[in-house]
Amino acid sequence: PLDNNWADPRSNSVYFDIGTKISDGNKEQNENENEKEDKEDILSLVSTVITADGIADKTSFQINLLVIFLGDMSRGIFFPTMWELVQTLGGDQVTLGYVIASFSFGRMLVLPLFGSWSMTYGYKWTLLVSTSILFLGTILLAQALNMKEAWYLILANVILGIGSGTLGVTLAYVSEVTPKRKRTGYIAWATAVQYAGTTVTPFIGSLFVYLLANNDENDHNGFPAINEFTSPALFMSFFSLGTLYLIYNYFEDIPRSSKPPTKKKSSRQVAYDEVANGRACFGFFNIYNTCLYGCMVLNALTKGPMSCFETLGVEFAESRFGMQRAEAGAIVATMGFIGACNLMAMGALSERFDDIQLTIAGIILFMTGIVMNTFLDQDDIDNNAQWRYVVAMFFTYSIGYPICHTALIGLFSKIVGRRPQGALQGWFSSSGSVARITFPVLAGYIVLGRNIETLFYIITAFLAAAVAFLAINNEKLVRLAA
């Protein structure tokens, strides 16, 4: 068994004592081997995308961030109008759940596929194809009112989800072009952009509601109709075209060697294999697979509750606090903007705390925001102070979810290590999409059959289970990430 005397995971070098006493000369030899291995890892990338301390091709990195923003804007910009649109088409909370879930269903269909394409055909070709599909989805979504059918809205969201299914690709790109010791900081940038796409773009949707809301449904007919429902989709159409132009003209792909160079394993890699191949989960899996699958389950257990807020956030603000759609959307967008700004500090936080500690802290803060809204007056909403909604959204959108989600992505990326990131990041993102499919649908049935407070109790229990998993497997996760 490995000795507990292993180095702090935040240090640049980690050495394990595997039970054999090593002389000073051997230790120096191992240090030289590890230093040589680090240099070979940089050179083996073939291209000059990565430097020892940062990113050389900043333009491609920024375009990659733009694709991340566009993909999650597909969800956030429709937040203030989706519930009203579903009602206009004759739907209820269950219908809304299916509409929200259909986006994640489309994403789930292609996340592993796009991940494998990025390794086979390259990042640039994959991003061009996906963004073109996303553009088609925005055109279809703009016609939902003309079709006057809820099933068409679901279909358009599936296409939009397929076009947004590059989250695994974009995160794999970030992982591949960044040095491991600074990876959490760079992933924080990517997550901040992703989070801004989901939670800040409701500002744009709320602006369209404020400027274009009209009670006369006859004004919603025709093409191109300009109203609070079609404007977000048309805005995204132009944004998609601009992104396609930038990818085609300025994004530089990463050349790949046909045969990666073979090299002798260093003592550090041997020590890593000793840990990874140990048995866990009652002997069914090794430690590496247990931690890998565990991170995927954790991704589902954190994204699922967040999708419930995205699905019923406006309906909850209306039914429990008497807020207007534009007001609720502005509050969520403000808290999302604060959350995106807070993620800029993740690099500093990751130097003081490991990813497991940050994930646990984020989940606990997330749970605090949920519990704050479980004891409200259901009969007289005037007794429910609106500041409680604002504070709960702060704990949920500004600090809880962004911290735990970013740290979890960093943890998964470090556990994957030097293996190809594309396909595995695709499967990791797919686990979140599965949660975004099931949780909104179940949330609709729970709220319709019981109430939204019952839903809060259930998702709090899921988050508590996530904290328990991290606490139980803390040592294994830290060792593999190190």
Coordinates of N, CA, C and O in Angstrom, one line a residue, residues 269-374:
Q269 N 5.2 8.1 -12.9 CA 4.1 7.4 -13.6 C 3.9 6.0 -13.0 O 2.7 5.5 -12.9
V270 N 5.0 5.3 -12.6 CA 4.8 4.0 -12.0 C 4.0 4.1 -10.7 O 3.1 3.3 -10.4
A271 N 4.3 5.1 -9.9 CA 3.6 5.3 -8.6 C 2.1 5.6 -8.9 O 1.3 5.2 -8.2
Y272 N 1.9 6.4 -9.9 CA 0.5 6.7 -10.3 C -0.3 5.5 -10.7 O -1.4 5.3 -10.3
D273 N 0.4 4.6 -11.5 CA -0.3 3.4 -11.9 C -0.6 2.5 -10.7 O -1.6 1.8 -10.7
E274 N 0.3 2.5 -9.7 CA 0.1 1.7 -8.5 C -1.2 2.1 -7.8 O -2.0 1.3 -7.4
V275 N -1.4 3.4 -7.8 CA -2.6 3.9 -7.1 C -3.8 3.6 -8.0 O -4.9 3.1 -7.6
A276 N -3.7 4.0 -9.3 CA -4.9 3.9 -10.2 C -5.4 2.4 -10.4 O -6.6 2.2 -10.5
N277 N -4.5 1.4 -10.3 CA -4.9 0.1 -10.5 C -5.4 -0.7 -9.3 O -5.7 -1.8 -9.3
G278 N -5.3 0.0 -8.1 CA -5.8 -0.6 -6.9 C -7.3 -0.9 -7.0 O -8.1 -0.2 -7.8
R279 N -7.8 -1.8 -6.3 CA -9.2 -2.2 -6.4 C -10.1 -1.3 -5.5 O -9.7 -0.9 -4.4
A280 N -11.3 -1.1 -5.9 CA -12.3 -0.2 -5.2 C -13.7 -0.7 -5.5 O -13.9 -1.6 -6.4
C281 N -14.6 -0.1 -4.9 CA -16.1 -0.4 -5.1 C -16.4 -1.9 -5.0 O -16.9 -2.5 -6.0
F282 N -16.0 -2.5 -3.9 CA -16.2 -3.9 -3.6 C -15.5 -4.8 -4.6 O -15.9 -5.9 -4.9
G283 N -14.4 -4.3 -5.3 CA -13.6 -5.1 -6.2 C -14.2 -5.0 -7.6 O -13.6 -5.6 -8.5
F284 N -15.3 -4.3 -7.9 CA -15.8 -4.3 -9.2 C -15.0 -3.4 -10.2 O -14.9 -3.7 -11.4
F285 N -14.4 -2.3 -9.7 CA -13.7 -1.4 -10.5 C -12.3 -1.1 -9.8 O -12.2 -1.3 -8.6
N286 N -11.4 -0.7 -10.7 CA -10.2 -0.2 -10.1 C -10.4 1.3 -9.6 O -11.4 1.9 -9.9
I287 N -9.4 1.8 -8.9 CA -9.6 3.1 -8.3 C -9.8 4.2 -9.4 O -10.6 5.1 -9.2
Y288 N -9.0 4.1 -10.5 CA -9.1 5.1 -11.5 C -10.5 5.1 -12.1 O -11.1 6.2 -12.2
N289 N -11.1 4.0 -12.5 CA -12.4 3.9 -13.0 C -13.5 4.4 -12.0 O -14.5 5.1 -12.4
T290 N -13.3 4.0 -10.8 CA -14.2 4.5 -9.7 C -14.3 6.0 -9.6 O -15.3 6.6 -9.6
C291 N -13.1 6.6 -9.6 CA -13.0 8.1 -9.5 C -13.6 8.7 -10.8 O -14.2 9.8 -10.7
L292 N -13.3 8.1 -11.9 CA -13.7 8.7 -13.2 C -15.2 8.6 -13.3 O -15.9 9.6 -13.6
Y293 N -15.8 7.4 -13.1 CA -17.3 7.3 -13.1 C -17.9 8.2 -12.0 O -19.0 8.7 -12.2
G294 N -17.2 8.2 -10.8 CA -17.8 9.0 -9.7 C -17.9 10.5 -10.1 O -18.9 11.1 -9.7
C295 N -16.9 11.0 -10.8 CA -17.0 12.4 -11.2 C -18.1 12.6 -12.2 O -18.8 13.7 -12.2
M296 N -18.4 11.7 -13.1 CA -19.5 11.8 -14.0 C -20.8 11.8 -13.2 O -21.7 12.6 -13.6
V297 N -20.9 10.9 -12.2 CA -22.2 10.9 -11.4 C -22.3 12.3 -10.7 O -23.4 12.8 -10.6
L298 N -21.2 12.8 -10.1 CA -21.2 14.1 -9.4 C -21.7 15.2 -10.4 O -22.4 16.1 -10.0
N299 N -21.2 15.1 -11.6 CA -21.6 16.1 -12.6 C -23.1 16.1 -12.8 O -23.8 17.2 -12.9
A300 N -23.7 14.9 -12.8 CA -25.1 14.8 -13.0 C -25.9 15.3 -11.7 O -26.9 16.0 -11.8
L301 N -25.3 15.0 -10.5 CA -26.0 15.3 -9.3 C -25.9 16.8 -9.0 O -26.7 17.3 -8.2
T302 N -25.0 17.6 -9.6 CA -25.0 19.0 -9.5 C -25.7 19.7 -10.6 O -26.3 20.8 -10.4
K303 N -25.6 19.2 -11.8 CA -26.2 19.9 -12.9 C -27.8 19.7 -12.9 O -28.5 20.5 -13.4
G304 N -28.2 18.5 -12.4 CA -29.6 18.3 -12.3 C -30.4 19.3 -11.5 O -31.3 19.9 -12.0
P305 N -30.0 19.6 -10.3 CA -30.6 20.6 -9.5 C -30.6 22.0 -10.1 O -31.5 22.7 -10.1
M306 N -29.4 22.3 -10.8 CA -29.4 23.6 -11.5 C -30.4 23.7 -12.6 O -31.0 24.7 -12.8
S307 N -30.6 22.6 -13.3 CA -31.5 22.6 -14.4 C -32.9 22.8 -13.9 O -33.8 23.3 -14.6
C308 N -33.2 22.4 -12.7 CA -34.6 22.6 -12.1 C -34.8 24.1 -11.9 O -35.9 24.6 -12.1
F309 N -33.7 24.8 -11.5 CA -33.9 26.3 -11.3 C -34.1 26.9 -12.7 O -34.8 27.9 -12.8
E310 N -33.3 26.5 -13.7 CA -33.5 27.0 -15.0 C -34.9 26.8 -15.6 O -35.4 27.6 -16.3
T311 N -35.5 25.6 -15.2 CA -36.8 25.3 -15.8 C -37.9 26.1 -15.1 O -38.8 26.6 -15.8
L312 N -37.8 26.1 -13.8 CA -39.0 26.7 -13.0 C -38.6 28.0 -12.3 O -39.4 28.4 -11.4
G313 N -37.5 28.6 -12.6 CA -37.1 29.8 -11.9 C -38.1 30.9 -12.0 O -38.5 31.6 -11.1
V314 N -38.5 31.2 -13.3 CA -39.5 32.3 -13.5 C -40.9 31.9 -12.9 O -41.5 32.8 -12.3
E315 N -41.3 30.7 -13.1 CA -42.6 30.3 -12.5 C -42.6 30.4 -11.0 O -43.6 30.8 -10.4
F316 N -41.4 30.0 -10.4 CA -41.3 30.1 -8.9 C -41.3 31.6 -8.5 O -42.0 31.9 -7.5
A317 N -40.6 32.5 -9.2 CA -40.7 33.9 -8.8 C -42.1 34.5 -8.9 O -42.5 35.3 -8.1
E318 N -42.8 34.0 -9.9 CA -44.2 34.5 -10.1 C -45.1 34.0 -9.0 O -45.9 34.8 -8.5
S319 N -45.0 32.7 -8.7 CA -46.0 32.1 -7.9 C -45.7 32.3 -6.4 O -46.7 32.3 -5.6
R320 N -44.5 32.5 -6.0 CA -44.1 32.7 -4.6 C -43.8 34.1 -4.2 O -43.8 34.4 -3.0
F321 N -43.4 34.9 -5.2 CA -43.0 36.3 -4.8 C -43.7 37.4 -5.6 O -43.5 38.5 -5.4
G322 N -44.6 37.0 -6.6 CA -45.3 37.9 -7.3 C -44.5 38.8 -8.3 O -44.9 39.9 -8.6
M323 N -43.4 38.3 -8.7 CA -42.5 39.0 -9.6 C -42.9 38.9 -11.1 O -43.7 38.0 -11.5
Q324 N -42.5 39.9 -11.9 CA -42.7 39.8 -13.3 C -41.6 39.1 -14.0 O -40.5 38.9 -13.4
R325 N -41.8 38.6 -15.2 CA -40.8 37.8 -15.9 C -39.5 38.6 -16.1 O -38.4 38.0 -15.9
A326 N -39.6 39.8 -16.6 CA -38.4 40.6 -16.8 C -37.6 40.8 -15.5 O -36.4 40.8 -15.5
E327 N -38.4 41.0 -14.4 CA -37.7 41.3 -13.1 C -36.9 40.0 -12.7 O -35.8 40.1 -12.2
A328 N -37.6 38.9 -12.8 CA -36.9 37.6 -12.4 C -35.7 37.3 -13.2 O -34.7 36.9 -12.8
G329 N -35.9 37.5 -14.6 CA -34.8 37.3 -15.5 C -33.6 38.2 -15.2 O -32.4 37.8 -15.2
A330 N -33.9 39.5 -14.8 CA -32.8 40.4 -14.5 C -32.1 40.0 -13.2 O -30.8 40.1 -13.2
I331 N -32.8 39.5 -12.2 CA -32.2 39.1 -11.0 C -31.2 37.9 -11.2 O -30.1 37.9 -10.8
V332 N -31.7 36.9 -12.0 CA -30.9 35.7 -12.3 C -29.7 36.1 -13.1 O -28.5 35.7 -12.8
A333 N -29.9 37.0 -14.1 CA -28.7 37.5 -14.9 C -27.7 38.2 -14.1 O -26.5 38.0 -14.2
T334 N -28.2 39.1 -13.1 CA -27.2 39.8 -12.3 C -26.4 38.8 -11.4 O -25.2 39.0 -11.3
M335 N -27.1 37.9 -10.8 CA -26.4 36.9 -10.0 C -25.4 36.0 -10.8 O -24.4 35.6 -10.4
G336 N -25.8 35.7 -12.0 CA -25.0 35.0 -12.9 C -23.7 35.8 -13.3 O -22.6 35.2 -13.4
F337 N -23.9 37.1 -13.5 CA -22.7 37.9 -13.8 C -21.8 38.0 -12.6 O -20.6 37.9 -12.8
I338 N -22.3 38.1 -11.4 CA -21.5 38.0 -10.2 C -20.7 36.7 -10.1 O -19.5 36.6 -9.8
G339 N -21.4 35.6 -10.5 CA -20.8 34.3 -10.4 C -19.7 34.2 -11.4 O -18.6 33.6 -11.1
A340 N -19.9 34.7 -12.7 CA -18.8 34.7 -13.7 C -17.6 35.5 -13.2 O -16.5 35.1 -13.4
C341 N -17.9 36.6 -12.5 CA -16.7 37.4 -12.0 C -16.0 36.7 -10.9 O -14.8 36.7 -10.8
N342 N -16.8 36.0 -10.0 CA -16.2 35.3 -8.9 C -15.3 34.1 -9.4 O -14.3 33.8 -8.8
L343 N -15.6 33.6 -10.6 CA -14.8 32.5 -11.1 C -13.4 33.0 -11.5 O -12.5 32.2 -11.7
M344 N -13.2 34.3 -11.7 CA -11.9 34.8 -12.0 C -11.0 34.6 -10.8 O -9.7 34.6 -11.0
A345 N -11.5 34.4 -9.7 CA -10.7 34.1 -8.5 C -10.4 32.7 -8.3 O -9.7 32.3 -7.3
M346 N -10.9 31.8 -9.2 CA -10.6 30.4 -9.0 C -9.2 30.0 -9.0 O -8.7 29.0 -8.4
G347 N -8.4 30.7 -9.8 CA -7.0 30.4 -9.9 C -6.3 30.6 -8.6 O -5.5 29.7 -8.1
A348 N -6.7 31.7 -7.9 CA -6.1 31.9 -6.6 C -6.6 30.9 -5.5 O -5.9 30.4 -4.7
L349 N -7.9 30.6 -5.6 CA -8.5 29.6 -4.7 C -7.8 28.2 -4.9 O -7.6 27.5 -3.9
S350 N -7.6 27.8 -6.1 CA -7.0 26.5 -6.4 C -5.6 26.4 -5.9 O -5.0 25.3 -5.7
E351 N -4.9 27.5 -5.6 CA -3.6 27.5 -5.0 C -3.6 27.3 -3.5 O -2.6 26.8 -2.9
R352 N -4.8 27.6 -2.9 CA -4.9 27.4 -1.4 C -5.7 26.1 -1.1 O -5.5 25.6 0.0
F353 N -6.6 25.7 -2.0 CA -7.4 24.5 -1.7 C -7.4 23.6 -2.9 O -7.2 24.0 -4.0
D354 N -7.5 22.3 -2.6 CA -7.6 21.3 -3.7 C -9.0 21.3 -4.3 O -9.9 21.9 -3.8
D355 N -9.1 20.6 -5.5 CA -10.4 20.6 -6.2 C -11.5 19.9 -5.4 O -12.7 20.3 -5.5
I356 N -11.2 18.9 -4.6 CA -12.2 18.3 -3.8 C -12.8 19.2 -2.7 O -14.0 19.3 -2.5
Q357 N -11.9 19.9 -2.1 CA -12.4 20.9 -1.0 C -13.3 22.0 -1.7 O -14.3 22.4 -1.1
L358 N -12.9 22.5 -2.8 CA -13.7 23.5 -3.5 C -15.0 23.0 -4.0 O -16.0 23.7 -3.9
T359 N -15.0 21.7 -4.4 CA -16.3 21.1 -4.9 C -17.3 21.0 -3.7 O -18.4 21.3 -3.8
I360 N -16.8 20.5 -2.6 CA -17.6 20.3 -1.4 C -18.1 21.6 -0.9 O -19.3 21.8 -0.6
A361 N -17.3 22.6 -0.9 CA -17.7 24.0 -0.4 C -18.8 24.5 -1.3 O -19.8 25.1 -0.9
G362 N -18.6 24.4 -2.6 CA -19.6 24.9 -3.6 C -20.9 24.2 -3.4 O -22.0 24.9 -3.5
I363 N -20.9 22.9 -3.3 CA -22.2 22.2 -3.1 C -22.9 22.6 -1.9 O -24.1 22.8 -1.8
I364 N -22.2 22.8 -0.8 CA -22.8 23.2 0.5 C -23.4 24.6 0.3 O -24.6 24.9 0.8
L365 N -22.8 25.5 -0.3 CA -23.3 26.8 -0.6 C -24.6 26.7 -1.5 O -25.6 27.5 -1.3
F366 N -24.5 25.8 -2.5 CA -25.6 25.6 -3.4 C -26.8 25.1 -2.6 O -28.0 25.6 -2.7
M367 N -26.6 24.2 -1.7 CA -27.7 23.7 -0.8 C -28.3 24.8 0.1 O -29.5 24.8 0.3
T368 N -27.4 25.7 0.5 CA -27.9 26.8 1.4 C -28.9 27.6 0.6 O -29.9 28.0 1.2
G369 N -28.6 27.9 -0.7 CA -29.5 28.7 -1.5 C -30.9 28.0 -1.7 O -31.9 28.6 -1.7
I370 N -30.8 26.7 -1.8 CA -32.1 25.9 -2.0 C -32.9 25.9 -0.7 O -34.1 26.2 -0.7
V371 N -32.3 25.6 0.4 CA -33.0 25.5 1.7 C -33.6 26.8 2.1 O -34.7 26.9 2.7
M372 N -33.1 28.0 1.7 CA -33.6 29.3 2.0 C -35.0 29.5 1.4 O -35.8 30.3 2.0
N373 N -35.4 28.7 0.4 CA -36.7 28.9 -0.3 C -37.6 27.8 0.0 O -38.6 27.6 -0.8
T374 N -37.4 27.0 1.0 CA -38.3 25.8 1.3 C -39.3 26.1 2.3 O -40.2 25.3 2.6

